[in-house]
PDB file of C-alpha atoms in Angstrom:
ATOM      1  CA  MET A   1     124.929 122.009 201.194  1.00  0.00           C
ATOM      2  CA  GLU A   2     126.858 125.084 202.294  1.00  0.00           C
ATOM      3  CA  ARG A   3     126.489 123.919 205.906  1.00  0.00           C
ATOM      4  CA  ILE A   4     128.034 120.578 204.928  1.00  0.00           C
ATOM      5  CA  LEU A   5     130.960 122.319 203.215  1.00  0.00           C
ATOM      6  CA  ARG A   6     131.545 124.546 206.254  1.00  0.00           C
ATOM      7  CA  GLY A   7     131.411 121.461 208.441  1.00  0.00           C
ATOM      8  CA  ILE A   8     134.084 119.784 206.323  1.00  0.00           C
ATOM      9  CA  MET A   9     136.322 122.811 206.893  1.00  0.00           C
ATOM     10  CA  ARG A  10     135.794 122.610 210.662  1.00  0.00           C
ATOM     11  CA  TYR A  11     136.653 118.897 210.495  1.00  0.00           C
ATOM     12  CA  ARG A  12     139.850 119.664 208.559  1.00  0.00           C
ATOM     13  CA  ASN A  13     140.908 122.145 211.236  1.00  0.00           C
ATOM     14  CA  THR A  14     139.918 120.095 214.305  1.00  0.00           C
ATOM     15  CA  THR A  15     139.415 116.311 214.255  1.00  0.00           C
ATOM     16  CA  ARG A  16     140.941 115.374 210.904  1.00  0.00           C
ATOM     17  CA  GLU A  17     144.436 114.688 212.233  1.00  0.00           C
ATOM     18  CA  GLN A  18     143.151 112.426 215.006  1.00  0.00           C
ATOM     19  CA  MET A  19     140.855 110.545 212.624  1.00  0.00           C
ATOM     20  CA  VAL A  20     143.699 109.934 210.158  1.00  0.00           C
ATOM     21  CA  LYS A  21     145.686 108.368 212.997  1.00  0.00           C
ATOM     22  CA  GLU A  22     142.714 106.102 213.767  1.00  0.00           C
ATOM     23  CA  PHE A  23     142.370 105.179 210.077  1.00  0.00           C
ATOM     24  CA  GLN A  24     146.049 104.244 209.919  1.00  0.00           C
ATOM     25  CA  LYS A  25     145.741 102.160 213.085  1.00  0.00           C
ATOM     26  CA  VAL A  26     142.972  99.952 211.679  1.00  0.00           C
ATOM     27  CA  ARG A  27     143.976 100.052 207.996  1.00  0.00           C
ATOM     28  CA  ASP A  28     145.786  96.718 207.877  1.00  0.00           C
ATOM     29  CA  HIS A  29     144.024  94.936 210.730  1.00  0.00           C
ATOM     30  CA  PRO A  30     140.433  96.160 211.068  1.00  0.00           C
ATOM     31  CA  GLU A  31     138.480  94.205 213.676  1.00  0.00           C
ATOM     32  CA  PRO A  32     134.862  95.395 213.595  1.00  0.00           C
ATOM     33  CA  LYS A  33     132.796  93.800 216.339  1.00  0.00           C
ATOM     34  CA  ALA A  34     129.238  94.280 215.058  1.00  0.00           C
ATOM     35  CA  VAL A  35     126.976  94.852 212.081  1.00  0.00           C
ATOM     36  CA  PHE A  36     124.617  97.592 213.219  1.00  0.00           C
ATOM     37  CA  PHE A  37     121.262  98.095 211.445  1.00  0.00           C
ATOM     38  CA  THR A  38     119.348 101.244 212.258  1.00  0.00           C
ATOM     39  CA  CYS A  39     117.004 103.823 210.765  1.00  0.00           C
ATOM     40  CA  MET A  40     118.081 106.595 208.406  1.00  0.00           C
ATOM     41  CA  ASP A  41     116.378 109.185 210.645  1.00  0.00           C
ATOM     42  CA  SER A  42     118.670 112.202 210.944  1.00  0.00           C
ATOM     43  CA  ARG A  43     118.372 112.097 214.737  1.00  0.00           C
ATOM     44  CA  MET A  44     119.936 108.645 214.913  1.00  0.00           C
ATOM     45  CA  ILE A  45     123.706 108.872 215.336  1.00  0.00           C
ATOM     46  CA  PRO A  46     124.701 105.366 216.450  1.00  0.00           C
ATOM     47  CA  THR A  47     128.435 105.983 216.824  1.00  0.00           C
ATOM     48  CA  ARG A  48     127.657 108.780 219.264  1.00  0.00           C
ATOM     49  CA  TYR A  49     125.198 106.985 221.523  1.00  0.00           C
ATOM     50  CA  THR A  50     127.267 103.778 221.558  1.00  0.00           C
ATOM     51  CA  ASP A  51     130.582 105.635 221.909  1.00  0.00           C
ATOM     52  CA  THR A  52     132.123 103.602 219.094  1.00  0.00           C
ATOM     53  CA  HIS A  53     134.950 104.716 216.848  1.00  0.00           C
ATOM     54  CA  VAL A  54     136.692 104.145 213.534  1.00  0.00           C
ATOM     55  CA  GLY A  55     136.732 100.445 212.675  1.00  0.00           C
ATOM     56  CA  ASP A  56     134.333  99.325 215.430  1.00  0.00           C
ATOM     57  CA  MET A  57     131.135  98.619 213.467  1.00  0.00           C
ATOM     58  CA  PHE A  58     129.603  98.220 210.042  1.00  0.00           C
ATOM     59  CA  VAL A  59     126.546 100.514 210.026  1.00  0.00           C
ATOM     60  CA  VAL A  60     123.588  99.955 207.679  1.00  0.00           C
ATOM     61  CA  ARG A  61     120.732 102.468 207.595  1.00  0.00           C
ATOM     62  CA  ASN A  62     117.378 102.514 205.861  1.00  0.00           C
ATOM     63  CA  ALA A  63     113.791 103.648 206.406  1.00  0.00           C
ATOM     64  CA  GLY A  64     112.455 101.716 209.385  1.00  0.00           C
ATOM     65  CA  ASN A  65     115.626  99.702 210.208  1.00  0.00           C
ATOM     66  CA  LEU A  66     114.294  96.816 208.128  1.00  0.00           C
ATOM     67  CA  ILE A  67     116.097  93.662 207.090  1.00  0.00           C
ATOM     68  CA  PRO A  68     113.943  92.038 204.383  1.00  0.00           C
ATOM     69  CA  HIS A  69     113.128  88.365 204.910  1.00  0.00           C
ATOM     70  CA  ALA A  70     114.964  85.993 202.565  1.00  0.00           C
ATOM     71  CA  GLN A  71     111.651  84.855 201.070  1.00  0.00           C
ATOM     72  CA  HIS A  72     111.453  88.139 199.154  1.00  0.00           C
ATOM     73  CA  PHE A  73     114.496  87.344 197.031  1.00  0.00           C
ATOM     74  CA  GLN A  74     115.034  84.838 194.260  1.00  0.00           C
ATOM     75  CA  ASP A  75     118.215  83.892 192.433  1.00  0.00           C
ATOM     76  CA  GLU A  76     120.553  86.867 192.187  1.00  0.00           C
ATOM     77  CA  TYR A  77     117.998  89.524 193.179  1.00  0.00           C
ATOM     78  CA  PHE A  78     118.904  90.945 196.576  1.00  0.00           C
ATOM     79  CA  SER A  79     118.961  94.287 198.362  1.00  0.00           C
ATOM     80  CA  CYS A  80     121.841  95.884 200.239  1.00  0.00           C
ATOM     81  CA  GLU A  81     120.807  94.496 203.646  1.00  0.00           C
ATOM     82  CA  PRO A  82     121.625  90.801 203.039  1.00  0.00           C
ATOM     83  CA  ALA A  83     124.732  91.893 201.141  1.00  0.00           C
ATOM     84  CA  ALA A  84     125.808  93.782 204.268  1.00  0.00           C
ATOM     85  CA  LEU A  85     125.155  90.691 206.386  1.00  0.00           C
ATOM     86  CA  GLU A  86     127.386  88.623 204.122  1.00  0.00           C
ATOM     87  CA  LEU A  87     130.124  91.259 204.006  1.00  0.00           C
ATOM     88  CA  GLY A  88     130.083  91.633 207.774  1.00  0.00           C
ATOM     89  CA  CYS A  89     129.430  88.140 209.064  1.00  0.00           C
ATOM     90  CA  VAL A  90     130.892  85.914 206.347  1.00  0.00           C
ATOM     91  CA  VAL A  91     133.703  87.939 204.776  1.00  0.00           C
ATOM     92  CA  ASN A  92     134.757  89.717 207.981  1.00  0.00           C
ATOM     93  CA  ASP A  93     133.708  87.062 210.511  1.00  0.00           C
ATOM     94  CA  ILE A  94     131.776  89.487 212.733  1.00  0.00           C
ATOM     95  CA  ARG A  95     129.952  87.688 215.562  1.00  0.00           C
ATOM     96  CA  HIS A  96     127.299  90.198 216.595  1.00  0.00           C
ATOM     97  CA  ILE A  97     124.379  91.694 214.656  1.00  0.00           C
ATOM     98  CA  ILE A  98     122.456  94.551 216.256  1.00  0.00           C
ATOM     99  CA  VAL A  99     119.101  95.979 215.154  1.00  0.00           C
ATOM    100  CA  CYS A 100     118.254  99.380 216.642  1.00  0.00           C
ATOM    101  CA  GLY A 101     114.812 100.966 216.356  1.00  0.00           C
ATOM    102  CA  HIS A 102     113.673 104.233 217.882  1.00  0.00           C
ATOM    103  CA  SER A 103     110.746 106.316 219.076  1.00  0.00           C
ATOM    104  CA  ASP A 104     108.876 108.764 216.850  1.00  0.00           C
ATOM    105  CA  CYS A 105     110.043 106.843 213.786  1.00  0.00           C
ATOM    106  CA  LYS A 106     108.467 108.391 210.695  1.00  0.00           C
ATOM    107  CA  ALA A 107     108.634 105.056 208.864  1.00  0.00           C
ATOM    108  CA  MET A 108     106.804 103.345 211.755  1.00  0.00           C
ATOM    109  CA  ASN A 109     104.241 106.147 211.871  1.00  0.00           C
ATOM    110  CA  LEU A 110     103.605 105.469 208.186  1.00  0.00           C
ATOM    111  CA  LEU A 111     103.433 101.717 208.785  1.00  0.00           C
ATOM    112  CA  TYR A 112     100.758 102.314 211.415  1.00  0.00           C
ATOM    113  CA  GLN A 113      98.722 104.269 208.847  1.00  0.00           C
ATOM    114  CA  LEU A 114      99.056 101.388 206.383  1.00  0.00           C
ATOM    115  CA  ARG A 115      96.466  99.497 208.418  1.00  0.00           C
ATOM    116  CA  ASP A 116      94.015 101.380 206.170  1.00  0.00           C
ATOM    117  CA  PRO A 117      93.524  99.274 202.990  1.00  0.00           C
ATOM    118  CA  ASP A 118      92.955 102.365 200.844  1.00  0.00           C
ATOM    119  CA  PHE A 119      96.115 104.016 202.112  1.00  0.00           C
ATOM    120  CA  ALA A 120      98.001 100.787 201.371  1.00  0.00           C
ATOM    121  CA  SER A 121      96.375 100.187 197.978  1.00  0.00           C
ATOM    122  CA  LYS A 122      98.402  98.972 195.022  1.00  0.00           C
ATOM    123  CA  LEU A 123      97.978 102.346 193.310  1.00  0.00           C
ATOM    124  CA  ASN A 124      99.363 104.202 196.325  1.00  0.00           C
ATOM    125  CA  ARG A 125     102.239 101.755 196.599  1.00  0.00           C
ATOM    126  CA  ARG A 126     103.095 102.397 192.942  1.00  0.00           C
ATOM    127  CA  LEU A 127     103.143 106.137 193.585  1.00  0.00           C
ATOM    128  CA  SER A 128     105.185 105.892 196.771  1.00  0.00           C
ATOM    129  CA  PRO A 129     108.406 103.873 196.992  1.00  0.00           C
ATOM    130  CA  LEU A 130     108.309 104.333 200.766  1.00  0.00           C
ATOM    131  CA  ARG A 131     104.833 102.828 201.085  1.00  0.00           C
ATOM    132  CA  SER A 132     105.853  99.978 198.824  1.00  0.00           C
ATOM    133  CA  TRP A 133     109.002  99.348 200.903  1.00  0.00           C
ATOM    134  CA  MET A 134     107.031  99.299 204.138  1.00  0.00           C
ATOM    135  CA  CYS A 135     104.179  97.168 202.778  1.00  0.00           C
ATOM    136  CA  THR A 136     106.588  94.633 201.339  1.00  0.00           C
ATOM    137  CA  HIS A 137     109.131  94.331 204.111  1.00  0.00           C
ATOM    138  CA  ALA A 138     107.375  95.481 207.301  1.00  0.00           C
ATOM    139  CA  ASN A 139     104.000  93.829 206.844  1.00  0.00           C
ATOM    140  CA  SER A 140     104.989  90.930 209.120  1.00  0.00           C
ATOM    141  CA  SER A 141     105.644  93.460 211.885  1.00  0.00           C
ATOM    142  CA  LEU A 142     102.297  95.132 211.306  1.00  0.00           C
ATOM    143  CA  GLU A 143     100.442  91.812 211.332  1.00  0.00           C
ATOM    144  CA  LYS A 144     102.098  90.823 214.607  1.00  0.00           C
ATOM    145  CA  PHE A 145     101.232  94.202 216.096  1.00  0.00           C
ATOM    146  CA  GLN A 146      97.596  93.982 214.994  1.00  0.00           C
ATOM    147  CA  GLU A 147      97.156  90.503 216.482  1.00  0.00           C
ATOM    148  CA  TRP A 148      98.665  91.741 219.738  1.00  0.00           C
ATOM    149  CA  ARG A 149      96.483  94.874 219.762  1.00  0.00           C
ATOM    150  CA  ASP A 150      93.329  92.884 219.035  1.00  0.00           C
ATOM    151  CA  ALA A 151      94.154  90.597 221.977  1.00  0.00           C
ATOM    152  CA  GLY A 152      94.319  93.571 224.353  1.00  0.00           C
ATOM    153  CA  MET A 153      97.995  94.617 224.109  1.00  0.00           C
ATOM    154  CA  LYS A 154      98.940  92.797 227.323  1.00  0.00           C
ATOM    155  CA  ASP A 155      99.858  89.259 226.291  1.00  0.00           C
ATOM    156  CA  PRO A 156     103.475  88.413 225.504  1.00  0.00           C
ATOM    157  CA  LEU A 157     104.587  87.944 221.919  1.00  0.00           C
ATOM    158  CA  ILE A 158     106.737  85.076 220.700  1.00  0.00           C
ATOM    159  CA  PHE A 159     109.519  85.639 218.175  1.00  0.00           C
ATOM    160  CA  SER A 160     111.876  83.200 216.523  1.00  0.00           C
ATOM    161  CA  SER A 161     115.519  84.162 216.698  1.00  0.00           C
ATOM    162  CA  GLU A 162     118.724  82.442 215.621  1.00  0.00           C
ATOM    163  CA  THR A 163     116.904  79.291 214.490  1.00  0.00           C
ATOM    164  CA  PRO A 164     113.197  78.418 214.080  1.00  0.00           C
ATOM    165  CA  LEU A 165     113.411  76.293 217.234  1.00  0.00           C
ATOM    166  CA  ARG A 166     115.050  79.015 219.320  1.00  0.00           C
ATOM    167  CA  ARG A 167     112.296  81.377 220.323  1.00  0.00           C
ATOM    168  CA  PHE A 168     111.964  84.110 222.883  1.00  0.00           C
ATOM    169  CA  VAL A 169     109.088  85.784 224.694  1.00  0.00           C
ATOM    170  CA  ALA A 170     108.635  89.554 224.649  1.00  0.00           C
ATOM    171  CA  TYR A 171     106.427  91.819 226.748  1.00  0.00           C
ATOM    172  CA  ILE A 172     105.933  95.160 225.027  1.00  0.00           C
ATOM    173  CA  ASP A 173     105.789  98.404 227.056  1.00  0.00           C
ATOM    174  CA  GLU A 174     104.132  96.940 230.152  1.00  0.00           C
ATOM    175  CA  GLU A 175     104.488 100.309 231.876  1.00  0.00           C
ATOM    176  CA  GLN A 176     102.521 102.066 229.103  1.00  0.00           C
ATOM    177  CA  LYS A 177     105.209 104.718 228.661  1.00  0.00           C
ATOM    178  CA  PHE A 178     105.128 104.958 224.875  1.00  0.00           C
ATOM    179  CA  ALA A 179     102.755 105.892 222.066  1.00  0.00           C
ATOM    180  CA  VAL A 180     101.080 103.128 220.088  1.00  0.00           C
ATOM    181  CA  GLU A 181     103.363 103.781 217.104  1.00  0.00           C
ATOM    182  CA  ASP A 182     106.371 103.337 219.393  1.00  0.00           C
ATOM    183  CA  LYS A 183     105.011  99.978 220.532  1.00  0.00           C
ATOM    184  CA  LEU A 184     104.828  99.016 216.864  1.00  0.00           C
ATOM    185  CA  SER A 185     108.424 100.207 216.470  1.00  0.00           C
ATOM    186  CA  GLN A 186     109.580  97.894 219.269  1.00  0.00           C
ATOM    187  CA  ILE A 187     107.735  94.939 217.741  1.00  0.00           C
ATOM    188  CA  ASN A 188     109.226  95.764 214.351  1.00  0.00           C
ATOM    189  CA  THR A 189     112.732  95.859 215.833  1.00  0.00           C
ATOM    190  CA  LEU A 190     112.295  92.373 217.296  1.00  0.00           C
ATOM    191  CA  GLN A 191     110.788  91.043 214.071  1.00  0.00           C
ATOM    192  CA  GLN A 192     113.992  91.921 212.224  1.00  0.00           C
ATOM    193  CA  MET A 193     115.839  89.369 214.353  1.00  0.00           C
ATOM    194  CA  SER A 194     113.709  86.636 212.774  1.00  0.00           C
ATOM    195  CA  ASN A 195     114.260  88.103 209.323  1.00  0.00           C
ATOM    196  CA  ILE A 196     118.034  88.079 209.756  1.00  0.00           C
ATOM    197  CA  ALA A 197     117.970  84.395 210.661  1.00  0.00           C
ATOM    198  CA  SER A 198     116.125  83.558 207.413  1.00  0.00           C
ATOM    199  CA  TYR A 199     119.325  83.739 205.323  1.00  0.00           C
ATOM    200  CA  GLY A 200     120.871  80.380 204.556  1.00  0.00           C
ATOM    201  CA  PHE A 201     124.428  81.702 204.422  1.00  0.00           C
ATOM    202  CA  LEU A 202     124.158  82.512 208.163  1.00  0.00           C
ATOM    203  CA  LYS A 203     122.541  79.218 209.197  1.00  0.00           C
ATOM    204  CA  THR A 204     125.643  77.262 210.225  1.00  0.00           C
ATOM    205  CA  ARG A 205     127.045  80.038 212.375  1.00  0.00           C
ATOM    206  CA  LEU A 206     123.680  80.745 214.007  1.00  0.00           C
ATOM    207  CA  GLU A 207     123.080  77.080 214.806  1.00  0.00           C
ATOM    208  CA  SER A 208     126.556  76.699 216.281  1.00  0.00           C
ATOM    209  CA  HIS A 209     126.115  79.800 218.498  1.00  0.00           C
ATOM    210  CA  ASN A 210     128.973  81.501 216.688  1.00  0.00           C
ATOM    211  CA  LEU A 211     126.791  84.421 215.571  1.00  0.00           C
ATOM    212  CA  HIS A 212     124.415  86.387 217.775  1.00  0.00           C
ATOM    213  CA  ILE A 213     121.525  88.777 217.126  1.00  0.00           C
ATOM    214  CA  HIS A 214     120.620  91.620 219.497  1.00  0.00           C
ATOM    215  CA  ALA A 215     118.001  94.373 219.630  1.00  0.00           C
ATOM    216  CA  LEU A 216     118.324  97.952 220.881  1.00  0.00           C
ATOM    217  CA  TRP A 217     115.718 100.699 220.982  1.00  0.00           C
ATOM    218  CA  PHE A 218     116.440 104.416 221.322  1.00  0.00           C
ATOM    219  CA  ASP A 219     114.023 106.877 222.915  1.00  0.00           C
ATOM    220  CA  ILE A 220     114.596 110.067 220.939  1.00  0.00           C
ATOM    221  CA  TYR A 221     113.106 112.367 223.575  1.00  0.00           C
ATOM    222  CA  THR A 222     114.884 111.105 226.700  1.00  0.00           C
ATOM    223  CA  GLY A 223     118.108 109.835 225.132  1.00  0.00           C
ATOM    224  CA  ASP A 224     117.637 106.471 226.868  1.00  0.00           C
ATOM    225  CA  ILE A 225     118.853 103.319 225.119  1.00  0.00           C
ATOM    226  CA  TYR A 226     116.981 100.073 225.732  1.00  0.00           C
ATOM    227  CA  TYR A 227     118.459  96.599 225.288  1.00  0.00           C
ATOM    228  CA  PHE A 228     116.137  93.664 224.710  1.00  0.00           C
ATOM    229  CA  SER A 229     116.886  91.237 227.520  1.00  0.00           C
ATOM    230  CA  ARG A 230     115.818  87.681 226.788  1.00  0.00           C
ATOM    231  CA  GLY A 231     116.108  86.999 230.493  1.00  0.00           C
ATOM    232  CA  ALA A 232     113.777  89.845 231.475  1.00  0.00           C
ATOM    233  CA  LYS A 233     111.641  89.276 228.331  1.00  0.00           C
ATOM    234  CA  ARG A 234     111.438  92.996 227.627  1.00  0.00           C
ATOM    235  CA  PHE A 235     113.376  96.083 226.599  1.00  0.00           C
ATOM    236  CA  VAL A 236     115.436  97.227 229.592  1.00  0.00           C
ATOM    237  CA  ALA A 237     116.871 100.741 229.848  1.00  0.00           C
ATOM    238  CA  VAL A 238     120.664 100.614 229.891  1.00  0.00           C
ATOM    239  CA  ASP A 239     121.674 102.673 232.910  1.00  0.00           C
ATOM    240  CA  GLU A 240     123.726 102.532 236.093  1.00  0.00           C
ATOM    241  CA  SER A 241     121.276 100.147 237.763  1.00  0.00           C
ATOM    242  CA  SER A 242     121.051  97.639 234.884  1.00  0.00           C
ATOM    243  CA  VAL A 243     124.300  97.642 232.930  1.00  0.00           C
ATOM    244  CA  ASP A 244     126.124  95.070 235.067  1.00  0.00           C
ATOM    245  CA  GLN A 245     123.236  92.630 234.913  1.00  0.00           C
ATOM    246  CA  LEU A 246     122.816  93.123 231.166  1.00  0.00           C
ATOM    247  CA  SER A 247     126.560  92.666 230.624  1.00  0.00           C
ATOM    248  CA  ALA A 248     126.411  89.426 232.605  1.00  0.00           C
ATOM    249  CA  GLU A 249     123.529  88.239 230.423  1.00  0.00           C
ATOM    250  CA  VAL A 250     125.501  89.013 227.264  1.00  0.00           C
ATOM    251  CA  ARG A 251     128.520  87.112 228.575  1.00  0.00           C
ATOM    252  CA  ARG A 252     126.372  84.149 229.637  1.00  0.00           C
ATOM    253  CA  PHE A 253     124.345  83.772 226.466  1.00  0.00           C
ATOM    254  CA  TYR A 254     126.506  85.273 223.733  1.00  0.00           C
ATOM    255  CA  SER A 255     130.144  84.588 224.600  1.00  0.00           C
TER     256      SER A 255
END
């Protein structure tokens, strides 16, 4: 905690004045452009690796960058994730939702271990809120991963996106660059796109192409950011050789 307090003092003496100016600029007319879901991992700093600033995004973080499917909620019982979707996309009319997973995700490493029935037993879930969270809200990702693994880990996967009839194909790590848990992380990131589309209050905007869902994936150890390209059917590293083509795809499909 002392480190945090010392950091606040450095902020007061360095960037505070500039940040106050930015706060004043967006105070009356904030125009955030995205709702950004990512993991709570301390290594994930989305405003830094997207070079975004005050007022640019709503950021929601949890273990495993999960957005629970609407089927898990009845009546008034919801979690913060759908509430954030409503606040961002309904109240503030934001048009872009981004889900960002990452490599070496401790939540995904745990999810991989939950393949073991004993490890995922009801008793263990009662003792561990994290296991319960992952079993409840990431099981669809694990099931998809297991089917893909059992088929040889080469075939493409099919995900639903903005509507049940709008689907996309995804090839996962064809170059075999990543650990098996990281492959699961990429599948989990794409699965959240389907989960987001399960909420009725987003249906009209999704069907009318007025709201768009994207997926990013961050490699912790290289610093590379991958964007899921529906055209390329895979995660593509965002770099000097790809950014123009990816930008053209975004303009073509999501404008």
